[in-house]
């Protein structure tokens, strides 16, 4: 793919207050592009696969930085970088699941600038779409991945609806597992959306991966204390340990009392367009011991309803095995 | 225009460092059709390798482009130009980043360090550079300046890393010659853990 040396001409704004950023974003509407760390953004623009009239760099907005304790948990500013998440002492102590997930994103240099907001808001990594082809997700009327010859090894095994791309975010499933709340500001005020509702699949909206619309700014991510210091399990399987996106990732939170799983949330990444909660597995393991026999009793419950494409059947046993490892209690 | 977007606030927030240039050219962007005022100034005072360099930078220009083609600092290499190789690694306020995937305007208030800025005034190599020479770390050398910068960033935050910590910290730097272990030996030597 051609990767031009420079991006096409655009203007750049560096507001220092959320209201100003919203004002600029509204004036440019769908021709404005918010930038956190820019690590998902610049590839689109260099490749001329997407374009914008103005970049709105949010990094000068001090109120969107830092990790704060709140009455019910913590609030992570939207601009907090993935590296900061891996190093934050409160997150490391209470929610190590999120630190582990953030620590497996891309590479150290990308984590040093990539923000939590950008990580959850990033677009899908389907190469046909990234190449700039006019597929369903780009507003066209066909899918290049879901054909007999389509290269779909990385694509969805659940809930495809014309588009078969998967959620690329490593932190998304962890945030859904932790019952995080996404704080979104726009010109008419602030709304708070559960992480589970923040991500949207192609059945609801084929051109957007989240509920964010032009003029919306994700300002913070709240994590309730409900799952603080619970038992956690995170694992990401990718072709390489650096840079690569997940083939399947798993984020689990479990309340275990005397070895028995009282409650859990088990969420898988990269199997459909949104983080996939395994509610059937959660129900099946409630009241069971966290051990090998529970893990084995689950069988293929997670993948039973999967609908794989030509080249991604391997994701089914991969997902089932990650679920087993999570339930077993050790890798 | 949104009345809240006052010109003054943007001058304060955006271009505090280049106040001299601000007063004239800000008007251009303000006049420019119906665009909001306050787009960034092109003329920057960039802190590179401890020096202030005045440079005209397009809004969408990457740091790698500015360094190589405007400031003549070609020690920073461009391999992939898309965040997948690490050849362009430089430091911004001591943190290693990809210069190909950073806008110059994003680091206009930071201290940028490139491989050219590492050696002492008398030409003495930085300990990481010296260790890489001793360990014969580079093979072809294309990835070397990026490897050096990641090692420098690591040792600034963690002066005595374990080999595994070093491996993790260097994992954003690809080496097509596969000289990874030699670079790791270099990092361990630079941190005084190999003699
Ligand atoms: C080589 C490479 C490998 C990668 N590997 C991984 C990986 O393994 N796992 C993974 O999860 N990701 C990966 N990524 C994707 C991504 O770059 C990172 O996840 C990063 O966290 C994105 O954050 P950012 O702040 O740089 O995003 P940006 O590019 O700044 O933003 C991404 C999107 O979010 C929007 N956005 C940003 N901030 C806000 C906000 N506050 N409110 C509303 N919208 C906002 C932007 O408009 C844009 O559409 C990789 C990227 C590259 C280039
Ligand atoms: S999977 Fe989605 S993004 Fe990829 S080609 Fe098909 S419609 Fe486009
Ligand atoms: S040139 Fe920047 S990472 Fe390859
Ligand atoms: S030494 Fe040749 S690419 Fe690393």
Coordinates of C-alpha atoms and ligand atoms in Angstrom, one line a residue:
Chain A
X1 CA 0.0 0.0 0.0
X2 CA 1.3 3.4 -0.8
X3 CA 2.1 5.4 2.2
X4 CA 2.7 9.0 1.2
X5 CA 5.4 11.0 2.9
X6 CA 3.1 13.7 4.0
X7 CA -0.5 14.1 4.8
X8 CA -2.7 16.3 2.7
X9 CA -3.2 19.8 3.8
X10 CA -5.4 20.3 6.8
X11 CA -5.8 22.9 9.6
X12 CA -4.9 22.0 13.1
X13 CA -6.5 23.3 16.3
X14 CA -5.1 22.8 19.8
X15 CA -7.9 23.9 22.2
X16 CA -7.2 24.0 25.9
X17 CA -10.8 23.6 27.1
X18 CA -13.4 21.0 26.4
X19 CA -16.0 23.7 25.4
X20 CA -13.7 25.1 22.8
X21 CA -13.0 21.7 21.4
X22 CA -16.7 21.0 21.1
X23 CA -17.2 24.4 19.5
X24 CA -14.6 23.7 16.9
X25 CA -15.8 20.1 16.4
X26 CA -19.3 21.4 15.8
X27 CA -18.2 23.9 13.2
X28 CA -16.4 21.3 11.2
X29 CA -19.0 18.6 11.8
X30 CA -18.0 15.5 9.9
X31 CA -15.0 17.3 8.4
X32 CA -13.3 17.6 11.8
X33 CA -11.2 14.8 13.3
X34 CA -10.5 14.6 17.0
X35 CA -6.9 13.6 17.9
X36 CA -5.8 12.0 21.1
X37 CA -2.4 10.3 20.4
X38 CA -3.1 10.2 16.6
X39 CA -1.9 6.6 16.4
X40 CA -5.1 5.4 14.7
X41 CA -5.6 8.6 12.8
X42 CA -2.4 9.3 10.8
X43 CA -2.5 6.1 8.8
X44 CA -5.9 6.9 7.5
X45 CA -4.8 10.3 6.4
X46 CA -1.5 9.3 5.0
X47 CA -3.1 6.6 2.9
X48 CA -5.8 9.0 1.7
X49 CA -8.3 6.4 2.7
X50 CA -10.1 9.0 4.8
X51 CA -9.7 12.7 5.0
X52 CA -10.5 15.7 7.2
X53 CA -10.5 19.5 6.9
X54 CA -9.3 20.0 10.4
X55 CA -7.5 18.0 13.1
X56 CA -8.6 18.9 16.6
X57 CA -5.8 17.9 19.0
X58 CA -7.2 17.4 22.4
X59 CA -3.9 17.0 24.3
X60 CA -3.8 20.5 25.6
X61 CA -7.1 20.0 27.6
X62 CA -5.8 19.7 31.2
X63 CA -9.2 18.6 32.6
X64 CA -9.0 15.4 30.5
X65 CA -5.8 14.2 32.1
X66 CA -5.0 12.1 35.1
X67 CA -6.5 9.3 37.2
X68 CA -8.7 10.4 40.1
X69 CA -10.4 8.6 42.9
X70 CA -14.1 9.1 43.2
X71 CA -16.8 8.2 45.7
X72 CA -17.4 5.0 43.8
X73 CA -14.2 4.0 42.1
X74 CA -11.9 5.9 39.8
X75 CA -12.1 8.2 36.9
X76 CA -9.6 8.0 34.1
X77 CA -9.2 11.1 32.0
X78 CA -9.7 10.5 28.3
X79 CA -6.2 11.6 27.5
X80 CA -4.5 9.2 29.9
X81 CA -2.0 7.3 27.8
X82 CA -1.9 3.5 27.8
X83 CA 1.6 3.7 29.3
X84 CA 0.2 5.8 32.2
X85 CA -2.5 3.2 32.7
X86 CA 0.1 0.4 33.0
X87 CA 2.1 2.5 35.5
X88 CA -0.7 3.9 37.6
X89 CA -0.5 2.6 41.2
X90 CA -4.3 2.6 41.9
X91 CA -5.1 0.8 38.6
X92 CA -2.3 -1.7 39.2
X93 CA -3.6 -2.5 42.7
X94 CA -7.4 -2.6 42.1
X95 CA -7.9 -3.2 38.4
X96 CA -4.7 -4.9 37.2
X97 CA -6.9 -6.4 34.4
X98 CA -7.0 -3.0 32.7
X99 CA -3.3 -2.4 33.2
X100 CA -2.5 -5.8 31.6
X101 CA -4.8 -5.1 28.6
X102 CA -3.3 -1.6 28.1
X103 CA 0.2 -3.1 28.3
X104 CA -0.5 -5.5 25.4
X105 CA -1.5 -2.8 23.0
X106 CA 0.8 -2.3 20.0
X107 CA 4.3 -1.2 21.1
X108 CA 5.9 0.9 23.8
X109 CA 6.2 4.0 21.6
X110 CA 2.5 3.7 20.6
X111 CA 1.4 3.2 24.2
X112 CA 3.5 6.2 25.2
X113 CA 1.2 8.5 23.2
X114 CA -2.0 6.4 22.5
X115 CA -4.8 7.5 24.8
X116 CA -7.5 5.4 26.4
X117 CA -10.2 7.4 24.5
X118 CA -8.4 6.7 21.2
X119 CA -8.0 3.1 22.0
X120 CA -11.7 2.5 22.6
X121 CA -12.8 4.8 19.7
X122 CA -10.4 3.5 17.1
X123 CA -11.8 2.2 13.8
X124 CA -11.7 -1.4 12.7
X125 CA -8.6 -2.9 11.1
X126 CA -10.1 -4.7 8.1
X127 CA -7.5 -4.2 5.4
X128 CA -10.0 -3.8 2.6
X129 CA -11.6 -0.9 4.5
X130 CA -8.2 0.5 5.5
X131 CA -7.1 0.3 1.9
X132 CA -9.9 2.8 1.1
X133 CA -12.2 0.4 -0.7
X134 CA -15.8 1.4 -0.9
X135 CA -17.2 -1.4 1.2
X136 CA -20.3 -1.5 3.3
X137 CA -18.5 0.2 6.3
X138 CA -17.3 2.9 4.0
X139 CA -20.8 3.6 2.7
X140 CA -20.7 1.2 -0.3
X141 CA -22.7 -1.9 -0.9
X142 CA -20.4 -4.9 -0.7
X143 CA -18.0 -6.6 1.7
X144 CA -14.6 -7.7 0.3
X145 CA -13.8 -9.9 3.3
X146 CA -16.9 -12.0 3.3
X147 CA -16.4 -13.7 -0.1
X148 CA -15.0 -17.1 -0.9
X149 CA -11.6 -15.6 -1.7
X150 CA -11.7 -12.9 0.9
X151 CA -8.8 -12.7 3.4
X152 CA -10.8 -13.1 6.5
X153 CA -8.6 -15.0 9.0
X154 CA -8.8 -12.0 11.4
X155 CA -12.5 -11.3 10.9
X156 CA -15.7 -12.0 12.9
X157 CA -17.2 -15.3 14.1
X158 CA -20.3 -13.7 15.6
X159 CA -22.9 -11.2 14.9
X160 CA -21.8 -10.1 11.4
X161 CA -24.3 -8.0 9.6
X162 CA -23.0 -7.3 6.1
X163 CA -19.7 -6.2 7.7
X164 CA -17.5 -8.9 9.3
X165 CA -14.9 -6.7 10.9
X166 CA -13.9 -7.1 14.5
X167 CA -13.2 -4.7 17.4
X168 CA -9.5 -4.2 17.5
X169 CA -9.3 -2.6 21.0
X170 CA -7.5 -4.5 23.7
X171 CA -8.9 -2.3 26.5
X172 CA -12.5 -2.4 25.3
X173 CA -13.3 -5.9 26.6
X174 CA -11.5 -5.1 29.9
X175 CA -13.7 -2.0 30.3
X176 CA -16.9 -3.9 29.5
X177 CA -15.9 -6.6 32.0
X178 CA -15.2 -3.9 34.7
X179 CA -18.6 -2.3 34.0
X180 CA -16.9 1.0 33.1
X181 CA -18.9 4.1 32.3
X182 CA -18.0 6.4 29.4
X183 CA -18.4 10.1 30.0
X184 CA -19.3 12.0 26.8
X185 CA -19.6 15.7 26.5
X186 CA -21.2 17.7 23.7
X187 CA -22.8 21.1 23.1
X188 CA -26.0 20.1 25.0
X189 CA -24.2 18.8 28.1
X190 CA -22.9 15.5 29.4
X191 CA -24.1 11.9 29.2
X192 CA -22.8 8.8 30.7
X193 CA -23.0 5.5 28.7
X194 CA -22.2 2.0 30.0
X195 CA -19.1 0.6 28.1
X196 CA -21.4 -2.2 27.0
X197 CA -23.6 0.3 25.2
X198 CA -20.7 2.4 24.0
X199 CA -19.6 0.0 21.3
X200 CA -22.0 -0.6 18.5
X201 CA -22.2 -3.4 15.9
X202 CA -23.0 -3.2 12.2
X203 CA -26.6 -4.3 12.8
X204 CA -27.2 -1.0 14.5
X205 CA -24.7 1.2 12.7
X206 CA -22.4 -0.1 10.0
X207 CA -20.3 3.0 9.7
X208 CA -19.5 3.7 13.4
X209 CA -17.9 1.5 16.0
X210 CA -19.2 3.5 18.9
X211 CA -22.1 5.8 19.9
X212 CA -19.8 8.9 19.4
X213 CA -21.0 11.3 16.7
X214 CA -19.3 14.5 15.5
X215 CA -19.4 17.1 18.3
X216 CA -19.2 14.4 21.0
X217 CA -16.0 14.2 23.0
X218 CA -15.3 11.3 25.3
X219 CA -13.9 13.1 28.4
X220 CA -13.4 10.3 30.9
X221 CA -13.8 6.7 31.7
X222 CA -15.2 5.8 35.1
X223 CA -14.6 2.4 36.7
X224 CA -16.9 1.5 39.6
X225 CA -15.5 0.0 42.8
X226 CA -17.8 -3.1 42.2
X227 CA -15.0 -5.2 40.8
X228 CA -12.0 -3.7 42.6
X229 CA -9.6 -6.3 43.8
X230 CA -11.7 -9.1 42.3
X231 CA -10.0 -12.1 40.6
X232 CA -9.0 -11.2 37.1
X233 CA -7.8 -13.0 34.0
X234 CA -6.4 -11.4 30.8
X235 CA -4.9 -13.0 27.8
X236 CA -4.4 -11.8 24.3
X237 CA -3.4 -14.1 21.5
X238 CA -1.7 -12.4 18.5
X239 CA 0.7 -13.5 15.7
X240 CA 3.5 -11.5 17.3
X241 CA 3.9 -10.2 20.8
X242 CA 4.5 -6.6 19.7
X243 CA 2.4 -4.5 17.4
X244 CA -0.1 -7.1 16.4
X245 CA -3.8 -6.9 17.0
X246 CA -5.6 -9.6 18.9
X247 CA -6.7 -12.7 17.1
X248 CA -8.8 -13.3 20.2
X249 CA -8.4 -11.7 23.6
X250 CA -10.2 -12.4 26.9
X251 CA -10.9 -10.2 29.9
X252 CA -12.6 -11.8 32.9
X253 CA -13.5 -10.5 36.3
X254 CA -14.7 -12.9 39.0
X255 CA -15.9 -12.7 42.6
X256 CA -14.6 -15.8 44.2
X257 CA -15.6 -16.8 47.7
X258 CA -14.1 -19.9 49.3
X259 CA -13.0 -21.0 45.8
X260 CA -16.6 -20.6 44.4
X261 CA -17.4 -18.2 41.6
X262 CA -20.2 -16.1 42.9
X263 CA -20.4 -13.7 40.0
X264 CA -18.4 -13.0 36.9
X265 CA -18.2 -11.1 33.7
X266 CA -16.3 -12.7 30.8
X267 CA -15.7 -10.6 27.7
X268 CA -13.9 -11.5 24.5
X269 CA -12.3 -9.2 22.0
X270 CA -11.7 -9.6 18.2
X271 CA -14.5 -12.1 17.6
X272 CA -17.2 -9.6 16.5
X273 CA -17.5 -5.9 15.9
X274 CA -18.0 -5.1 19.6
X275 CA -16.5 -6.7 22.8
X276 CA -18.5 -9.9 23.2
X277 CA -19.9 -10.8 26.7
X278 CA -20.2 -14.5 27.3
X279 CA -23.3 -14.4 29.3
X280 CA -24.1 -18.1 28.9
X281 CA -20.7 -19.0 30.3
X282 CA -21.1 -16.5 33.2
X283 CA -24.4 -18.2 34.1
X284 CA -23.0 -21.7 33.8
X285 CA -20.1 -21.1 36.1
X286 CA -22.1 -19.2 38.8
X287 CA -21.9 -21.2 42.0
X288 CA -19.1 -23.5 40.7
X289 CA -15.6 -23.8 41.9
X290 CA -12.9 -22.0 40.0
X291 CA -11.0 -25.1 39.0
X292 CA -10.1 -27.5 36.2
X293 CA -13.4 -29.5 36.3
X294 CA -15.5 -26.3 36.0
X295 CA -13.3 -25.2 33.2
X296 CA -13.7 -28.6 31.4
X297 CA -17.4 -28.7 32.0
X298 CA -17.8 -25.6 29.9
X299 CA -16.8 -27.4 26.8
X300 CA -17.6 -25.4 23.7
X301 CA -20.3 -23.3 25.2
X302 CA -18.6 -20.1 24.2
X303 CA -18.2 -20.9 20.6
X304 CA -21.3 -23.0 20.1
X305 CA -23.3 -20.3 18.2
X306 CA -20.3 -19.1 16.2
X307 CA -20.6 -18.5 12.5
X308 CA -17.1 -18.6 11.2
X309 CA -15.9 -17.5 7.8
X310 CA -13.6 -19.4 5.4
X311 CA -10.4 -18.8 7.2
X312 CA -11.2 -18.1 10.8
X313 CA -12.6 -21.4 12.2
X314 CA -9.5 -21.5 14.4
X315 CA -10.9 -18.7 16.5
X316 CA -13.5 -21.0 17.9
X317 CA -11.2 -23.5 19.8
X318 CA -8.9 -20.5 20.6
X319 CA -11.7 -18.7 22.3
X320 CA -12.9 -21.8 24.1
X321 CA -9.5 -22.5 25.4
X322 CA -9.0 -19.0 26.7
X323 CA -12.3 -19.3 28.6
X324 CA -11.0 -22.6 30.1
X325 CA -7.8 -21.0 31.2
X326 CA -9.6 -18.1 32.7
X327 CA -11.8 -20.4 34.7
X328 CA -9.1 -22.8 35.7
X329 CA -7.4 -20.1 37.7
X330 CA -4.0 -20.1 36.2
X331 CA -2.6 -19.8 32.7
Chain B
X1 CA -18.2 32.0 15.0
X2 CA -18.6 30.6 18.5
X3 CA -18.2 33.6 20.8
X4 CA -16.5 31.4 23.3
X5 CA -13.5 30.8 21.0
X6 CA -11.9 34.0 21.8
X7 CA -8.7 34.8 20.1
X8 CA -7.0 35.6 23.3
X9 CA -7.6 32.2 24.9
X10 CA -6.0 30.5 21.9
X11 CA -3.0 32.7 21.9
X12 CA -2.6 31.8 25.5
X13 CA -3.1 28.1 25.1
X14 CA -1.8 27.3 21.7
X15 CA 1.1 29.5 20.8
X16 CA 2.5 30.8 24.0
X17 CA 5.9 29.9 22.9
X18 CA 5.9 31.8 19.6
X19 CA 4.3 35.0 20.7
X20 CA 6.4 37.1 18.3
X21 CA 5.0 35.4 15.2
X22 CA 1.5 35.1 16.6
X23 CA 0.1 38.6 16.3
X24 CA 0.5 38.8 12.5
X25 CA -0.4 35.4 11.1
X26 CA -3.2 34.6 13.4
X27 CA -5.2 37.1 11.4
X28 CA -4.8 35.0 8.3
X29 CA -6.5 32.0 9.9
X30 CA -9.2 34.2 11.4
X31 CA -10.0 35.8 8.1
X32 CA -9.9 32.4 6.3
X33 CA -13.5 31.9 5.3
X34 CA -15.8 30.7 8.1
X35 CA -13.2 28.7 10.0
X36 CA -12.9 29.1 13.7
X37 CA -10.0 31.3 14.8
X38 CA -7.0 29.8 16.5
X39 CA -5.6 27.3 14.0
X40 CA -2.0 26.7 14.9
X41 CA 0.8 29.0 13.8
X42 CA 3.1 27.6 11.2
X43 CA 6.2 29.3 12.6
X44 CA 7.5 27.3 15.6
X45 CA 10.4 27.6 18.0
X46 CA 11.2 24.0 18.4
X47 CA 13.5 22.8 21.1
X48 CA 15.6 20.1 19.4
X49 CA 18.8 18.7 21.1
X50 CA 18.9 21.5 23.5
X51 CA 18.8 24.2 20.8
X52 CA 15.9 26.4 19.8
X53 CA 15.3 26.1 16.1
X54 CA 12.9 28.4 14.3
X55 CA 11.1 26.5 11.6
X56 CA 8.1 26.8 9.4
X57 CA 5.9 23.7 9.9
X58 CA 2.7 22.8 8.1
X59 CA -0.2 21.9 10.5
X60 CA -0.2 18.3 9.3
X61 CA 3.5 17.8 9.1
X62 CA 5.1 14.9 10.9
X63 CA 8.1 15.4 13.3
X64 CA 10.1 13.0 11.2
X65 CA 9.6 15.2 8.1
X66 CA 10.5 18.4 10.0
X67 CA 13.7 16.8 11.5
X68 CA 14.9 15.2 8.3
X69 CA 13.9 17.6 5.6
X70 CA 13.8 21.0 7.4
X71 CA 16.4 20.7 10.1
X72 CA 18.8 18.4 8.4
X73 CA 18.7 15.8 11.2
X74 CA 18.8 12.7 9.0
X75 CA 19.9 10.5 11.8
X76 CA 16.2 9.9 12.4
X77 CA 15.3 7.3 9.8
X78 CA 12.0 6.6 8.1
X79 CA 11.3 2.9 7.6
X80 CA 7.6 2.4 7.4
X81 CA 6.2 5.8 8.1
X82 CA 3.3 4.2 9.8
X83 CA 4.2 3.3 13.4
X84 CA 5.3 -0.3 12.6
X85 CA 9.1 -0.3 12.7
X86 CA 10.7 2.1 15.2
X87 CA 13.4 3.5 12.9
X88 CA 12.1 7.0 13.5
X89 CA 12.2 6.8 17.3
X90 CA 13.1 10.0 19.0
X91 CA 12.5 11.4 22.6
X92 CA 10.0 14.0 23.6
X93 CA 10.6 15.1 27.2
X94 CA 12.6 11.8 27.6
X95 CA 9.8 9.6 26.4
X96 CA 10.4 7.5 23.2
X97 CA 7.9 8.1 20.4
X98 CA 7.6 7.5 16.7
X99 CA 8.5 10.7 14.9
X100 CA 6.7 9.4 11.8
X101 CA 3.4 9.2 13.8
X102 CA 3.7 12.5 15.6
X103 CA 2.8 16.0 14.3
X104 CA 5.6 18.5 14.9
X105 CA 3.0 20.8 16.4
X106 CA 2.1 18.1 19.0
X107 CA 5.6 18.4 20.5
X108 CA 6.0 22.2 20.1
X109 CA 6.3 22.7 23.8
X110 CA 8.4 19.6 24.5
X111 CA 12.2 19.0 24.4
X112 CA 12.9 16.8 21.4
X113 CA 16.1 14.7 21.4
X114 CA 17.4 12.9 18.3
X115 CA 20.4 10.6 17.9
X116 CA 22.4 13.7 16.9
X117 CA 21.9 15.2 20.3
X118 CA 23.3 12.4 22.4
X119 CA 27.1 12.8 22.2
X120 CA 28.9 15.2 24.4
X121 CA 30.3 18.5 23.1
X122 CA 33.7 17.0 22.8
X123 CA 32.4 14.2 20.7
X124 CA 32.4 11.5 23.4
X125 CA 29.7 9.0 22.6
X126 CA 26.7 8.5 24.9
X127 CA 27.1 5.4 27.0
X128 CA 24.4 3.6 25.0
X129 CA 26.2 4.4 21.7
X130 CA 29.5 3.3 23.2
X131 CA 28.0 0.1 24.5
X132 CA 26.4 -0.7 21.1
X133 CA 29.8 -0.2 19.4
X134 CA 31.5 -2.5 21.9
X135 CA 28.8 -5.2 21.6
X136 CA 28.8 -4.9 17.8
X137 CA 25.0 -4.4 18.1
X138 CA 24.2 -3.0 14.7
X139 CA 24.4 -5.2 11.6
X140 CA 23.3 -3.1 8.6
X141 CA 22.6 -0.1 11.0
X142 CA 19.4 1.1 9.6
X143 CA 17.4 0.5 12.8
X144 CA 20.3 1.6 15.0
X145 CA 19.4 5.2 15.7
X146 CA 15.9 4.1 16.7
X147 CA 17.3 1.3 18.9
X148 CA 19.7 3.8 20.6
X149 CA 16.9 6.2 21.4
X150 CA 14.7 3.5 22.9
X151 CA 17.6 2.3 25.0
X152 CA 18.3 5.9 26.2
X153 CA 14.6 6.3 27.1
X154 CA 14.6 3.1 29.0
X155 CA 17.8 3.8 31.0
X156 CA 16.5 7.3 31.9
X157 CA 13.4 5.8 33.6
X158 CA 15.0 2.5 34.7
X159 CA 18.8 2.7 35.0
X160 CA 19.3 -1.0 35.8
X161 CA 16.7 -3.0 33.9
X162 CA 16.6 -6.8 33.9
X163 CA 17.1 -8.3 30.5
X164 CA 13.4 -9.1 30.3
X165 CA 12.5 -5.5 31.1
X166 CA 14.9 -4.3 28.4
X167 CA 13.4 -6.8 25.9
X168 CA 10.0 -5.3 26.6
X169 CA 11.2 -1.8 26.4
X170 CA 12.9 -2.4 23.1
X171 CA 10.0 -4.3 21.6
X172 CA 8.8 -1.3 19.5
X173 CA 12.0 -1.3 17.4
X174 CA 12.1 -3.8 14.6
X175 CA 15.5 -5.0 13.3
X176 CA 15.4 -6.7 9.9
X177 CA 18.9 -8.0 10.5
X178 CA 17.6 -9.7 13.6
X179 CA 20.3 -8.3 15.8
X180 CA 18.0 -8.2 18.8
X181 CA 20.2 -10.1 21.2
X182 CA 23.2 -7.9 20.3
X183 CA 21.2 -4.8 21.0
X184 CA 20.1 -6.3 24.3
X185 CA 23.7 -7.0 25.2
X186 CA 24.4 -3.4 24.4
X187 CA 21.6 -2.2 26.7
X188 CA 22.9 -4.4 29.5
X189 CA 26.4 -3.1 29.0
X190 CA 25.3 0.5 29.0
X191 CA 23.5 -0.1 32.3
X192 CA 26.7 -1.4 33.8
X193 CA 25.4 -5.0 34.1
X194 CA 27.8 -6.6 31.7
X195 CA 31.5 -6.2 31.8
Ligands
LIG1 C1 1.2 -0.4 14.2 C2 0.0 -0.3 15.1 C3 -0.4 -1.4 16.0 C4 -1.5 -1.3 16.8 N1 -1.8 -2.3 17.7 C5 -2.8 -2.2 18.5 C6 -3.1 -3.3 19.4 O1 -2.4 -4.3 19.4 N2 -4.2 -3.2 20.2 C7 -5.0 -2.1 20.2 O2 -5.9 -2.0 21.0 N3 -4.7 -1.0 19.4 C8 -3.7 -1.1 18.5 N4 -3.4 0.0 17.7 C9 -4.4 1.0 17.5 C10 -4.3 2.4 18.2 O3 -3.3 3.2 17.6 C11 -4.0 2.4 19.6 O4 -4.9 1.5 20.2 C12 -4.1 3.8 20.3 O5 -4.6 3.6 21.7 C13 -5.1 4.7 19.7 O6 -5.2 5.9 20.6 P1 -4.8 7.3 20.0 O7 -5.1 8.3 21.2 O8 -3.5 7.4 19.4 O9 -6.0 7.4 18.9 P2 -6.3 8.6 17.9 O10 -5.7 8.2 16.6 O11 -5.9 9.9 18.4 O12 -7.9 8.5 17.9 C14 -8.5 7.3 17.4 C15 -10.0 7.6 17.1 O13 -10.6 8.0 18.3 C16 -11.2 9.3 18.2 N5 -10.9 10.0 19.5 C17 -9.7 10.1 20.1 N6 -9.9 10.7 21.3 C18 -11.2 11.0 21.4 C19 -12.0 11.6 22.4 N7 -11.5 12.0 23.6 N8 -13.4 11.7 22.2 C20 -13.9 11.2 21.1 N9 -13.2 10.6 20.1 C21 -11.9 10.5 20.2 C22 -10.4 10.0 17.0 O14 -11.2 11.0 16.4 C23 -10.1 8.8 16.1 O15 -11.3 8.5 15.3 C24 -2.3 -0.1 16.8 C25 -1.9 1.0 16.0 C26 -0.8 0.9 15.1 C27 -0.5 2.0 14.3
LIG2 S1 -15.4 -6.6 6.8 FE1 -16.5 -4.6 7.0 S2 -14.8 -3.2 6.8 FE2 -14.0 -5.2 5.9 S3 -14.6 -5.1 3.7 FE3 -16.3 -6.1 4.8 S4 -17.7 -4.3 5.1 FE4 -15.7 -3.5 4.7
LIG3 S1 9.2 5.0 10.4 FE1 8.1 5.5 12.2 S2 7.7 3.5 13.0 FE2 8.5 3.0 11.0
LIG4 S1 20.8 -3.7 12.1 FE1 19.9 -4.0 10.1 S2 17.8 -3.6 10.6 FE2 18.7 -3.7 12.5

